[in-house]
Amino acid sequence: MPVLAEGRDAAESMKRLPLNDVRVVECGDGVAAAFATKLMVLLGAQAIKVEPPEGDSTRLRGPFFDDFTDPEASGLFLYLNADKRGITLDLRAASDRAKLDELLAATDILIHNIAPGERSVLRMESAALHAAHPDLIVTGISAYGDCGPRAGWRAYELNMIHAGGVAALAPLCSKRPDMPPLKLYGQQAEFQAANHAAFATLAAWFHRIRRNGVSSAANDSTANRSATGQLIEVSAQECLVGMLELSFLFYTYMGVRTSRLGGRLLGPWKIFDCSNGKLLLACVEEHQWQSLVRLMGEPEWAREEIFKDRLSRGRNSDALSLLMQDWFRQWDVTELFHACQERRIPAAPVNRMADIFTDRHLRERSFFAPLPLRDSGHHLEVPSMPFKASDMGWRLERPAPRLGEHNNQTSLMGGGRKDPATELEATRSLRSEPCPLPSPAGHSHLVSPATERDRDRPGLARGNEENRNDGPLKGIRVLDLSWVWQGPFCTLQLAHLGAEVLRIESAKRPEINRLIPPFADGKAGVNRAGSFNQWNQGKRSISLDLGNPAAVDIARNLVPHCDLVVENFAPGVISRMGLGYEKLRELKPDIVMLSLSGYGQTGQYSRYVSYGGLLGAQSGLFSVSGYAGGEPGETGITYGDPNSGALAVFAAVAALIHRARTGRGQYIDVSLWEALEMVMPEGWLEYAMNGREPAVTANRDRRMAPHNCYKSNGDVEEWITIAVGNEAEWFALCSVIGQSALIHDARFATPALRKQNEDQLDAIITRWTSERDRWEAAELLQRAGVAAMPTLTNKDLALDPHLRERGFLVELEHPEVGKRTHAGVPWTMSSTSCKVRRPAPILGADTDQVLMSLLGYSAEQIESLRRDGVIN
């Protein structure tokens, strides 16, 4: 395996920062725009954070050292905004708005999360920004998108996470129908919107430098060149719907409404108490169960008929748990974790935040880095990067800006915007070797030196009006060796961005998602599974038996025709197959390869079994989930898989940009665990700054009240979220619920008092909501300016007129299951269309076409390979 960049040598790191000439302005408030920009800043982008005069709200969210509230020392703000410069502007004032225009004139990218309903008064509408700055890439993040029936609805994190279907499934396997569905801990809707905004924005930047990289004074003058900017909009709700695992498909394929209530189909899968902690066991395969039985000393009850297979163990999970619990209580949790994993039994400790910082695997992988602080009296370590790369550096060098710190700097961006045609030329000094550009007469394949094999890439022609329907990664080809969810989620986004994704799979050992429900109409079949058909939209399928050396040779022969290779086998497997990075770079020196796994490719746990649910426990997420005062709760989806998949897309596009600038490929190691820690700062910051575990808050907020999920009229799945963030919203809420007297009630006179008397306040609100339909209540509150949103189930989402009007719900004709509703693309681009271009493939459907067109195989050769079992 190649050496991965972990060193902190600044000079060497600067040579490999792929975005060090990209200029970004960030506007808005909270997490989403800040984290999207943070990801770019880590890779070298120059960023200006524009705050309102009163400052960003994260300055007051904390946590704070010793609980002393200081807007300059909020842990969340410091984490999100290191290495940025900061200014304050009141965008409602004409003079300050003009200053923003001056700044944007020298900027490449604007990322903001100003709500659509507030943009007009701030002159921040997308169309107006594009008219004023046609070369600017504008990325707008919002709760429900820029258009559609709910575009103008107010929303906080609580409302967004319940709107996305995730909360309806949590806590998983609850036995409390009287208790509400739960949001994920922290600001996960905002983080997912940020992840998607970051990689979509980078893809637009990559398209821009490809489009304008061939410079010819005679034929391509600036005066004749069309605008290079575009508008991107990201819907937080749609990002979450796209991450719903099997839930969404259970309704669209089988008509089943999923729920947080009930039990597991398979077992044993449960959190058990050990002598000094808790351990999650996820033992769902028969060989795993047999290994566990041997570890337990082969008790006689394990041979009972009611435990004969995994379905029986799932149906009888309560009885099974009672029999197993005493055995678990005898074990130290860490010792049992290793004892299980040494036997390939899937298990993980339910870590607390203290455990994260002392974990030797994370320390061995140099995951933590010192966060720059102005206060020399404190030291703070934070997660550094969501991936490790062999040829890209990262930085964490300067503390987050003080409020208005750079207001008086005359040249924040160091001059006007560069001519886009010279952006690649300007980076030649960073290259370790020349990177020849293709001739304008041929296809503009600017991501690697032109070769004969690039003639099969017609999509690499420069962007123009004729290919406006192409995605920003048109002409990029991906060899997809991934399976299950983490990897396929990554390559799905690459397909949405316009890349051609060639999925290698086998009929001899079909991808697991082809074998599990939901199946169309309940009828099983390798082409009828909803999860496979969701995660593999837009891809092509090549059927090869990679256990056959001849099939491996075919896969290797495809590599020179590809730009990216993505795999998520257990670490070490891909190399033993003869398809490791060192072998592939011999075939194509500038290939970019991503390996996705639970623990990463190195470190003590790298060979351990790593289901996404296990990492939810080990990351500390489950320890802060669940109901206040209760047991740790599992999230309704294996959240770590799509989160790491999305961050892998960001890494992949950054690597393509790096290759465009340097001609160099590289190897990227994405750890699901590390990616998950990146989006949980409020949890581990509480421990890092004050040495205590964060409180379990369920649907409540550490500052806002009211802020909860309330029962509405209807069945056990019908609830409504309400969040109040300022006095105007508080007054409006009191008026709508017919309780204007509350405005003058001493118990609720200030936000702090409302928080102090939150139980009483929630009881008053529940009396009102419980008598009303959830949608009726939400619409009444929204009309008054109060953020309210029902908890949406998979059925609600599949039938949602807002999502349908926005074009997010996709119904393409599939050869075997017909038209089924799938989650589509949660972002839009104005100049490079991102869409689902084809339904998921029939197993092996594209084998012949790909082998003929790329490798020049004849029909006779292909038939011979079939007879020999190479193609199956």
Coordinates of C-alpha atoms in Angstrom, one line a residue, residues 65-276:
F65 CA -14.0 26.1 28.3
D66 CA -15.1 26.0 31.9
D67 CA -18.6 26.9 30.7
F68 CA -17.7 30.5 30.4
T69 CA -19.7 32.0 27.5
D70 CA -17.3 33.8 25.2
P71 CA -18.4 34.4 21.5
E72 CA -14.7 34.2 20.5
A73 CA -14.2 30.8 22.1
S74 CA -17.2 28.7 21.2
G75 CA -15.9 25.2 20.4
L76 CA -18.2 24.6 17.5
F77 CA -17.3 28.0 15.9
L78 CA -13.6 27.3 16.4
Y79 CA -13.8 23.9 14.8
L80 CA -15.8 25.0 11.8
N81 CA -13.9 28.2 11.0
A82 CA -10.1 27.6 11.4
D83 CA -8.0 29.0 8.6
K84 CA -10.7 31.4 7.4
R85 CA -10.6 35.2 7.5
G86 CA -13.7 36.9 8.8
I87 CA -15.5 40.2 8.2
T88 CA -18.9 41.5 9.3
L89 CA -21.4 43.0 6.8
D90 CA -25.1 44.0 7.3
L91 CA -26.4 42.8 3.9
R92 CA -29.6 44.8 4.5
A93 CA -27.5 48.0 4.3
A94 CA -26.8 49.1 0.7
S95 CA -23.2 50.1 1.5
D96 CA -22.4 46.8 3.0
R97 CA -24.2 44.9 0.2
A98 CA -22.0 46.8 -2.3
K99 CA -18.9 45.7 -0.3
L100 CA -20.0 42.1 -0.8
D101 CA -20.3 42.6 -4.5
E102 CA -16.7 44.0 -4.6
L103 CA -15.6 40.9 -2.7
L104 CA -17.5 38.5 -5.0
A105 CA -15.9 40.2 -8.1
A106 CA -12.6 38.7 -6.9
T107 CA -14.0 35.4 -5.8
D108 CA -14.4 32.0 -7.5
I109 CA -17.0 30.4 -5.3
L110 CA -19.8 31.7 -3.0
I111 CA -21.3 29.2 -0.5
H112 CA -24.3 30.3 1.5
N113 CA -27.2 29.0 3.4
I114 CA -29.4 32.0 3.5
A115 CA -33.0 30.8 3.5
P116 CA -34.9 31.3 0.2
G117 CA -37.5 33.5 2.0
E118 CA -34.8 35.9 3.2
R119 CA -32.8 36.3 0.0
S120 CA -34.8 39.0 -1.7
V121 CA -34.3 41.6 1.0
L122 CA -30.6 40.8 1.1
R123 CA -30.3 40.8 -2.8
M124 CA -29.0 37.3 -2.6
E125 CA -31.4 35.6 -5.1
S126 CA -29.5 33.2 -7.3
A127 CA -30.5 34.7 -10.6
A128 CA -29.5 38.2 -9.5
L129 CA -26.1 36.9 -8.2
H130 CA -25.5 35.1 -11.5
A131 CA -26.4 38.2 -13.5
A132 CA -24.0 40.4 -11.5
H133 CA -21.2 37.8 -11.4
P134 CA -21.5 35.4 -14.3
D135 CA -18.2 33.7 -13.6
L136 CA -19.1 33.0 -10.0
I137 CA -20.0 29.5 -8.8
V138 CA -22.9 30.1 -6.4
T139 CA -23.9 27.3 -4.1
G140 CA -27.1 27.9 -2.0
I141 CA -28.0 25.4 0.7
S142 CA -31.5 25.4 2.2
A143 CA -33.9 23.2 4.1
Y144 CA -36.3 22.3 1.3
G145 CA -34.6 23.7 -1.9
D146 CA -35.1 26.9 -3.8
C147 CA -38.4 26.0 -5.4
G148 CA -41.4 23.9 -4.6
P149 CA -44.4 24.3 -2.3
R150 CA -42.3 24.4 0.9
A151 CA -39.3 26.4 -0.4
G152 CA -40.3 29.3 1.8
W153 CA -40.9 27.3 4.9
R154 CA -38.8 28.2 8.0
A155 CA -36.7 25.4 9.4
Y156 CA -34.1 24.6 12.0
E157 CA -32.1 21.4 12.3
L158 CA -34.9 19.7 14.2
N159 CA -37.4 20.3 11.4
M160 CA -35.0 19.3 8.7
I161 CA -34.0 16.0 10.2
H162 CA -37.7 15.0 10.8
A163 CA -38.6 16.1 7.3
G164 CA -35.9 13.8 5.8
G165 CA -37.4 10.5 7.1
V166 CA -34.5 9.7 9.4
A167 CA -36.2 10.6 12.7
A168 CA -39.2 8.4 11.9
L169 CA -36.9 5.4 12.3
A170 CA -35.3 6.3 15.6
P171 CA -34.7 5.0 18.1
L172 CA -34.5 1.7 16.3
C173 CA -36.7 -1.1 17.6
S174 CA -38.4 1.1 20.2
K175 CA -41.1 -0.4 22.4
R176 CA -42.4 3.0 23.3
P177 CA -45.2 4.2 20.9
D178 CA -46.0 6.9 23.4
M179 CA -42.5 8.5 23.0
P180 CA -41.7 10.6 20.0
P181 CA -39.4 9.8 17.0
L182 CA -35.9 11.2 17.6
K183 CA -33.6 13.4 15.7
L184 CA -30.0 12.4 15.2
Y185 CA -27.5 13.9 17.7
G186 CA -26.1 17.3 16.7
Q187 CA -26.6 19.0 13.4
Q188 CA -26.7 16.1 11.0
A189 CA -29.1 17.6 8.5
E190 CA -26.8 20.6 8.1
F191 CA -23.7 18.4 7.9
Q192 CA -25.2 16.3 5.2
A193 CA -26.3 19.3 3.2
A194 CA -22.7 20.6 3.7
N195 CA -21.1 17.3 2.4
H196 CA -23.2 17.3 -0.7
A197 CA -22.7 21.0 -1.3
A198 CA -18.9 20.6 -1.0
F199 CA -18.5 17.8 -3.5
A200 CA -21.1 19.4 -5.9
T201 CA -19.2 22.7 -5.8
L202 CA -15.8 21.0 -6.3
A203 CA -17.3 19.2 -9.3
A204 CA -18.4 22.5 -10.8
W205 CA -14.9 23.9 -10.2
F206 CA -13.4 20.8 -11.9
H207 CA -15.8 21.4 -14.9
R208 CA -14.7 25.0 -15.0
I209 CA -10.9 24.3 -15.1
R210 CA -11.4 21.5 -17.7
R211 CA -13.5 23.7 -19.8
N212 CA -11.1 26.7 -19.8
G213 CA -7.8 24.9 -19.5
V214 CA -6.9 24.9 -23.2
S215 CA -5.8 28.5 -23.9
S216 CA -5.5 29.8 -27.4
A217 CA -5.3 33.6 -27.9
A218 CA -6.3 33.3 -31.5
N219 CA -9.4 31.0 -31.1
D220 CA -10.5 31.4 -27.5
S221 CA -10.4 35.0 -26.4
T222 CA -11.9 36.1 -23.1
A223 CA -14.3 38.3 -25.0
N224 CA -15.7 35.3 -26.9
R225 CA -15.7 32.9 -23.9
S226 CA -19.1 32.3 -22.3
A227 CA -19.6 32.6 -18.5
T228 CA -17.9 30.0 -16.4
G229 CA -20.0 30.3 -13.3
Q230 CA -23.2 28.4 -12.4
L231 CA -25.8 28.1 -9.8
I232 CA -26.0 25.1 -7.5
E233 CA -28.9 24.5 -5.0
V234 CA -28.8 21.8 -2.3
S235 CA -31.8 20.6 -0.4
A236 CA -31.1 19.3 3.1
Q237 CA -34.3 17.3 3.1
E238 CA -33.4 15.6 -0.1
C239 CA -29.9 14.8 1.1
L240 CA -31.5 12.9 4.0
V241 CA -34.1 11.1 1.9
G242 CA -31.3 9.9 -0.3
M243 CA -29.7 8.2 2.7
L244 CA -32.7 6.3 4.0
E245 CA -31.1 2.9 3.4
L246 CA -34.0 0.3 2.8
S247 CA -36.7 2.4 4.3
F248 CA -37.8 4.5 1.4
L249 CA -37.8 1.4 -0.9
F250 CA -40.0 -0.7 1.4
Y251 CA -42.9 1.6 0.5
T252 CA -42.2 2.1 -3.2
Y253 CA -41.4 -1.6 -3.8
M254 CA -43.8 -3.3 -1.4
G255 CA -46.2 -0.7 0.0
V256 CA -44.9 -1.1 3.6
R257 CA -44.7 1.9 5.9
T258 CA -41.5 1.5 8.1
S259 CA -41.4 2.5 11.7
R260 CA -39.1 3.0 14.7
L261 CA -41.4 0.5 16.5
G262 CA -41.0 -3.3 16.5
G263 CA -38.2 -5.8 16.5
R264 CA -35.4 -7.0 14.3
L265 CA -35.8 -9.7 11.6
L266 CA -32.4 -11.2 12.4
G267 CA -30.6 -11.9 15.6
P268 CA -28.8 -11.6 17.9
W269 CA -28.4 -7.9 17.3
K270 CA -28.5 -5.9 20.5
I271 CA -26.6 -3.7 22.9
F272 CA -25.5 -5.8 25.9
D273 CA -24.2 -4.8 29.3
C274 CA -20.7 -5.9 30.2
S275 CA -18.9 -5.5 33.5
N276 CA -17.7 -2.0 32.8

